[in-house]
Coordinates of N, CA and C in Angstrom, one line a residue:
X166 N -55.0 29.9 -138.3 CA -54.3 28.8 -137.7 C -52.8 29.2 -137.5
X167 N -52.2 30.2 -138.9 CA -51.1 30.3 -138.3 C -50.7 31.3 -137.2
X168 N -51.9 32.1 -136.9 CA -51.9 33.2 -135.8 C -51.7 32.0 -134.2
X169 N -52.5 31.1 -134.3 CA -52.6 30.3 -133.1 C -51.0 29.6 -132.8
X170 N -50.9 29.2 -133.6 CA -49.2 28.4 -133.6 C -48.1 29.3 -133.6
X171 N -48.4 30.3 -134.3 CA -47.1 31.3 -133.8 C -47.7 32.0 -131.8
X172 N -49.0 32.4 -131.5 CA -49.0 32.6 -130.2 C -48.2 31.7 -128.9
X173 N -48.7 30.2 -129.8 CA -48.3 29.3 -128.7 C -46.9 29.0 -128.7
X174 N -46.3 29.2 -130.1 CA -44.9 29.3 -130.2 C -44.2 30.0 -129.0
X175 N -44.9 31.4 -129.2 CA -44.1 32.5 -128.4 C -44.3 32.1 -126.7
X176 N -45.6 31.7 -126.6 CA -45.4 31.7 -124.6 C -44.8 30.3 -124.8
X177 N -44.4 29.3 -125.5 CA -43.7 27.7 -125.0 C -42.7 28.5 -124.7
X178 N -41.9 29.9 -125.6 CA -40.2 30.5 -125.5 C -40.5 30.9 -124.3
X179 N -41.6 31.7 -123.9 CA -41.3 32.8 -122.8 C -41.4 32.1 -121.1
X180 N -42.5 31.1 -121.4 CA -42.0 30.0 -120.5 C -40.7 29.2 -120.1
X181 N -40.1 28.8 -121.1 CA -38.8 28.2 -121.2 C -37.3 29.4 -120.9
X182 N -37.5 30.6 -120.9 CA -36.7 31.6 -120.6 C -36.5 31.7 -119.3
X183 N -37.7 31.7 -118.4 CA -37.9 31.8 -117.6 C -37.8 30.5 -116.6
X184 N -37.8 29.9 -116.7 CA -37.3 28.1 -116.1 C -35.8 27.9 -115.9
X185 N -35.3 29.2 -116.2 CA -33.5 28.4 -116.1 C -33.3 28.4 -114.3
X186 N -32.1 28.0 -113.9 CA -31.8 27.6 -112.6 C -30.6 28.7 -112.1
X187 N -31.0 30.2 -111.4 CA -30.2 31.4 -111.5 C -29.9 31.3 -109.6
X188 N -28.1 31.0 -109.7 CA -27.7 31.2 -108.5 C -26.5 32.1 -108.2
X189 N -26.0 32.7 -107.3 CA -25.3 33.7 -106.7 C -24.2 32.8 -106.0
X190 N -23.3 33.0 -106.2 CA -22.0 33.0 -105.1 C -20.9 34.2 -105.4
X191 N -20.1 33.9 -104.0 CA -19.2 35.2 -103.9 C -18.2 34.3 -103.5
X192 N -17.2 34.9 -104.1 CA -15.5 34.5 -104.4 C -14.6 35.3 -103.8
X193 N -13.9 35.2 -103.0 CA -12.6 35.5 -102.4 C -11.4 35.4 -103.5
X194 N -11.2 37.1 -103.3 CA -10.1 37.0 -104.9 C -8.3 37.6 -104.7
X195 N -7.4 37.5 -105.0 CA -6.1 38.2 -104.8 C -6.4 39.7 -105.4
X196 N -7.7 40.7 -105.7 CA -7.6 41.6 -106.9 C -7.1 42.6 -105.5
X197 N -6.4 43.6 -106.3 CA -6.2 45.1 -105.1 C -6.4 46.2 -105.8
X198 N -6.5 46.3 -106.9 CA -7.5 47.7 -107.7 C -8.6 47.6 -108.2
X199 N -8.8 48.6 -108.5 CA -10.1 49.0 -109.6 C -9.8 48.3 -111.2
X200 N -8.6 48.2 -111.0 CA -7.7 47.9 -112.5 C -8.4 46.6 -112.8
X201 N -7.8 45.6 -111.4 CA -7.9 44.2 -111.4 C -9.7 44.0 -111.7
X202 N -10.4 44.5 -110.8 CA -12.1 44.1 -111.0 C -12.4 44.4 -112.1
X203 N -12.0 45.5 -113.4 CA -12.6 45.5 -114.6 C -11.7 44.0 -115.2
X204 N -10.4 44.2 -114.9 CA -9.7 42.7 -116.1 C -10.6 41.3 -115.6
X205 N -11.1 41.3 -114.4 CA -11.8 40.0 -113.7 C -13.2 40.1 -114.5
X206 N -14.0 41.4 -114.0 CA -15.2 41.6 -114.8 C -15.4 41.7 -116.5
X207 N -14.2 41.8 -117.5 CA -13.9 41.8 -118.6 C -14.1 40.8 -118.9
X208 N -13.5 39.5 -118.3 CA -12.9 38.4 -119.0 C -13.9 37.4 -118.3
X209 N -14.5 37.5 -117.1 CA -15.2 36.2 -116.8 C -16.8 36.9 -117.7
X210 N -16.9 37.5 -117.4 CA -18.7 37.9 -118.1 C -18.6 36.8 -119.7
X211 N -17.3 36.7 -120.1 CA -17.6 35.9 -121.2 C -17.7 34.1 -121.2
X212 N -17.8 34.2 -119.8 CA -18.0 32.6 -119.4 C -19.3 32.1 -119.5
X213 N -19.5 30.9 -119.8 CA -21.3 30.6 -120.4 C -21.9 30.8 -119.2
X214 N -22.5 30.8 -118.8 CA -24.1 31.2 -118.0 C -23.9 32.4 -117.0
X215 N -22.9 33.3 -117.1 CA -22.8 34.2 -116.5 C -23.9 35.7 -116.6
X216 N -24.5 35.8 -115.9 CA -25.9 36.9 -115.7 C -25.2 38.2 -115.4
X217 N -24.7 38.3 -113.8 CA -24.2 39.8 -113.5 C -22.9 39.7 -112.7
X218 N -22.1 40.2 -112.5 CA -20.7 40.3 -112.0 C -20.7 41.4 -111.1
X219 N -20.3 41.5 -109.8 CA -20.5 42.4 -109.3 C -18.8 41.9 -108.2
X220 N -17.6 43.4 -108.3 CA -17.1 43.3 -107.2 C -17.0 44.3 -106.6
X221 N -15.8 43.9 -105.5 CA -15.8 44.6 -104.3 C -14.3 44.6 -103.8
X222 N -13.2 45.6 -104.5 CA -11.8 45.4 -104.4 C -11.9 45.8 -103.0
X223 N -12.1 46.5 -102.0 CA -12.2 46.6 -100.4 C -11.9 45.6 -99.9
X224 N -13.1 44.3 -99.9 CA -13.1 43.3 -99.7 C -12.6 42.0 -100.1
X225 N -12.0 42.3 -101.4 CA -11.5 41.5 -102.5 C -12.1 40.2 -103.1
X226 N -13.6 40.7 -103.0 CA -14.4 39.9 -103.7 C -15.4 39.8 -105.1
X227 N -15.7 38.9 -105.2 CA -16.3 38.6 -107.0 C -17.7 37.9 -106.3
X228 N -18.9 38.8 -106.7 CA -19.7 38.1 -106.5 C -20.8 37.9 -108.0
X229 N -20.8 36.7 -108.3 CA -21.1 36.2 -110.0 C -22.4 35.8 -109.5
X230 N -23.4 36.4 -110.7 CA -24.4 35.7 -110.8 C -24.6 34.7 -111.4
X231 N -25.5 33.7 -111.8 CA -25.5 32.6 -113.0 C -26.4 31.3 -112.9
X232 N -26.5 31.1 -114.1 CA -27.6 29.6 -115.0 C -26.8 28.5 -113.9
X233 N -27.2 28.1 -113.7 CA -26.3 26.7 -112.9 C -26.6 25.9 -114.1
X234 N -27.5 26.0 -114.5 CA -27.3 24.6 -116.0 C -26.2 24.8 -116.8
X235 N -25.8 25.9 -116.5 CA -24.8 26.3 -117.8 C -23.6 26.2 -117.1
X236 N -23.2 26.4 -115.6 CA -22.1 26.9 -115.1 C -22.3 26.0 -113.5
X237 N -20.9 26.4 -112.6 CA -20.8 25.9 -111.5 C -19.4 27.1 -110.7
X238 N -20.0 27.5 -109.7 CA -18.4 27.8 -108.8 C -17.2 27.2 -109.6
X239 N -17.3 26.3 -109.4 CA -16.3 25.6 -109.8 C -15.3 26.3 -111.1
X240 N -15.7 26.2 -112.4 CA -16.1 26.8 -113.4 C -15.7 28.5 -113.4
X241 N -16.1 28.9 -112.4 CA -16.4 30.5 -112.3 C -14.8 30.3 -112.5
X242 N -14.2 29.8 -110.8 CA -12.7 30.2 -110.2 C -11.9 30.2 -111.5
X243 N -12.2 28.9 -112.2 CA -11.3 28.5 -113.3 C -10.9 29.8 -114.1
X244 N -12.6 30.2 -114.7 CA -12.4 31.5 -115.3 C -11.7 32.5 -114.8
X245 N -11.4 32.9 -113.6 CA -10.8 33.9 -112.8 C -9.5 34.0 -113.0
X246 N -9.1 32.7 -112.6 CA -7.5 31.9 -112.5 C -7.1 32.1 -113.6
X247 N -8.3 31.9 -114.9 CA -7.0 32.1 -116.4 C -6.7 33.5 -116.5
X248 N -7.2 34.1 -116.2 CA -7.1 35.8 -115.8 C -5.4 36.1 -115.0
X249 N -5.4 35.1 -114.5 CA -4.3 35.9 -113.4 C -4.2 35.8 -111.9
X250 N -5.3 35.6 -111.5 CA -5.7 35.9 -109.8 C -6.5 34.4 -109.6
X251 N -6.0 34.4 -108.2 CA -6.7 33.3 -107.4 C -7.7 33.4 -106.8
X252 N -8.7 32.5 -106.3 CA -10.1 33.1 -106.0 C -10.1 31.7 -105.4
X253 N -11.2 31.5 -104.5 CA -12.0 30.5 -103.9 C -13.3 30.9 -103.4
X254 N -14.3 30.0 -103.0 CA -15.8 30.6 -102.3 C -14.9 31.3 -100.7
X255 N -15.5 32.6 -100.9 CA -15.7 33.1 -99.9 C -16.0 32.3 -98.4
X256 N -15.2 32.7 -97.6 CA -15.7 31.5 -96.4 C -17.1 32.2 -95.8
X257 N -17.9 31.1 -95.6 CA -19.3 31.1 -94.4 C -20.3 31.0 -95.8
X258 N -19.4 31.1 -96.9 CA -20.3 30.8 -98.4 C -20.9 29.9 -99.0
X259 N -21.4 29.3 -99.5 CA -21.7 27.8 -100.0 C -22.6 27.8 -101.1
X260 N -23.2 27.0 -101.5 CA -24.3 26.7 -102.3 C -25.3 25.4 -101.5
X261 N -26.5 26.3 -101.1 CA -27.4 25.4 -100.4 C -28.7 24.9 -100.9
X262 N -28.6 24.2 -101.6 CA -30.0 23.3 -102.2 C -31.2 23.4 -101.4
X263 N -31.2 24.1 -100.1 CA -32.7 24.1 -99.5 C -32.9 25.1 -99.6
X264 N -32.1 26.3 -99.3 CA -32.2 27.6 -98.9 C -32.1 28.6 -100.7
X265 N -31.7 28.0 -101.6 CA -31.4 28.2 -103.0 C -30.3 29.5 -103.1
X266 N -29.5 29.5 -102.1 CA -28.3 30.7 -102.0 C -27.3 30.5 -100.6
X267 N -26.8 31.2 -101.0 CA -25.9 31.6 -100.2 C -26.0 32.1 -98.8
X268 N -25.4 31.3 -97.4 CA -26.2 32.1 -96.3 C -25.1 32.1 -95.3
X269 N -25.4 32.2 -93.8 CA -24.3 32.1 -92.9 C -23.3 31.5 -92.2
X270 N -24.3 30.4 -92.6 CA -24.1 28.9 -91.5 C -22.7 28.3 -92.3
X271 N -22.6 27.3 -91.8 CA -21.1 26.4 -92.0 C -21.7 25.8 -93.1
X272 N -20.6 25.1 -93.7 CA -21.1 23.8 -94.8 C -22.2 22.9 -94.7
X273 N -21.9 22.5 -93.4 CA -23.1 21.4 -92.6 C -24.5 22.4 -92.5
X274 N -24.6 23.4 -92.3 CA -25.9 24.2 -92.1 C -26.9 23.2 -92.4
X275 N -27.2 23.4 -93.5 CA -29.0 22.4 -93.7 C -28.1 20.9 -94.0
X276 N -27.2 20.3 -94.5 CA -27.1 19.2 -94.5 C -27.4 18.2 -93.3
X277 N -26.6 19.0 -92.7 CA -27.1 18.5 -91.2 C -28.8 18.2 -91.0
X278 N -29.3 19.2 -91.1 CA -30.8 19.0 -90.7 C -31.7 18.4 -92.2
X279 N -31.4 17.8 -93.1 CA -32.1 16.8 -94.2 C -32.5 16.2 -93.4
X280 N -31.6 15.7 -92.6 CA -32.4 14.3 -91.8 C -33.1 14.5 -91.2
X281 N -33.9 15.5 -90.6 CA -35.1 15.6 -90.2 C -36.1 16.6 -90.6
X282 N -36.1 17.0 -92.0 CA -36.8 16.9 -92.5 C -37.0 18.5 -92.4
X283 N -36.3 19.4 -92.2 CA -36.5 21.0 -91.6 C -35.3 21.6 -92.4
X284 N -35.6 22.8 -92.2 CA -34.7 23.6 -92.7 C -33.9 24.4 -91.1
X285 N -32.7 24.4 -91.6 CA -31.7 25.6 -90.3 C -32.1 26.8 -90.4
X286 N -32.3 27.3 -89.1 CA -32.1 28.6 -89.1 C -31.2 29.6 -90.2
X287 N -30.2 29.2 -89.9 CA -29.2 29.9 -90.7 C -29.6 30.3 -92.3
X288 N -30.2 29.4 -92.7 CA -30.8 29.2 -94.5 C -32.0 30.9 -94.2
X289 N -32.3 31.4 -93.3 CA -33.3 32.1 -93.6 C -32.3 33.8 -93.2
X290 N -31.4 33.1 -92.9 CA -30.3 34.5 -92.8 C -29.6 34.4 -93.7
X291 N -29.5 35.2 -95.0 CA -29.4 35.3 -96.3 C -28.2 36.4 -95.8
X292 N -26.8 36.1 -96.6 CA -25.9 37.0 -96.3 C -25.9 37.8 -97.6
X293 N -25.5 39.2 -97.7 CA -25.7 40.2 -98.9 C -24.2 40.0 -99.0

């Protein structure tokens, strides 16, 4: 009996691990070194639901992975900003509830098209 209740113990966890709500956005940042994306990548990774950090001083971007249950854009910048540097979403960036990321189109992209019931083009052009 206790072999059975510890099994089902373990898949209810491994189930439940796997259920969180993992999204991507990219942030437009003031960083201009290598210096700046380790003090950005240092200090936000300790923000709750943060997964992977990935930048791009070239471009001067923060692209954060993350639990949305735990976290929000919103959230991220803040983290950034106590750091030092200003940040905002990346323009042509968003968070899109149909498409579940980040893609090309404007703001309105799929909001626009709810109302009839379709997804936009744009939602299937996934920007890297």
């Amino acid at each position: 009996m206790k072999k059975f209740i510890l099994m089902a113990l373990t898949m209810f966890m491994a189930v439940a691990v796997n259920a969180t709500d993992v999204k991507t956005v990219t942030l437009k940042t003031n960083m201009s070194c290598e210096n700046c994306a380790s003090k950005i990548k240092e200090n936000v990774r300790f923000e709750k639901g943060v997964k992977e950090i990935k930048t791009n001083v070239s471009d001067k971007t923060v692209t954060i992975t993350y639990d949305a249950d735990k976290t929000n854009p919103e959230k991220l910048i803040k983290g950034i900003e106590k750091v030092g540097y200003k940040a905002s979403l990346a323009e042509g960036k968003h968070e899109c509830a149909d498409c579940k990321g980040d893609h090309k189109g404007g703001k309105d992209c799929c909001e626009g098209e709810k109302k009839d019931e379709k997804k936009s083009d744009c939602c299937s052009e996934k920007k890297n």
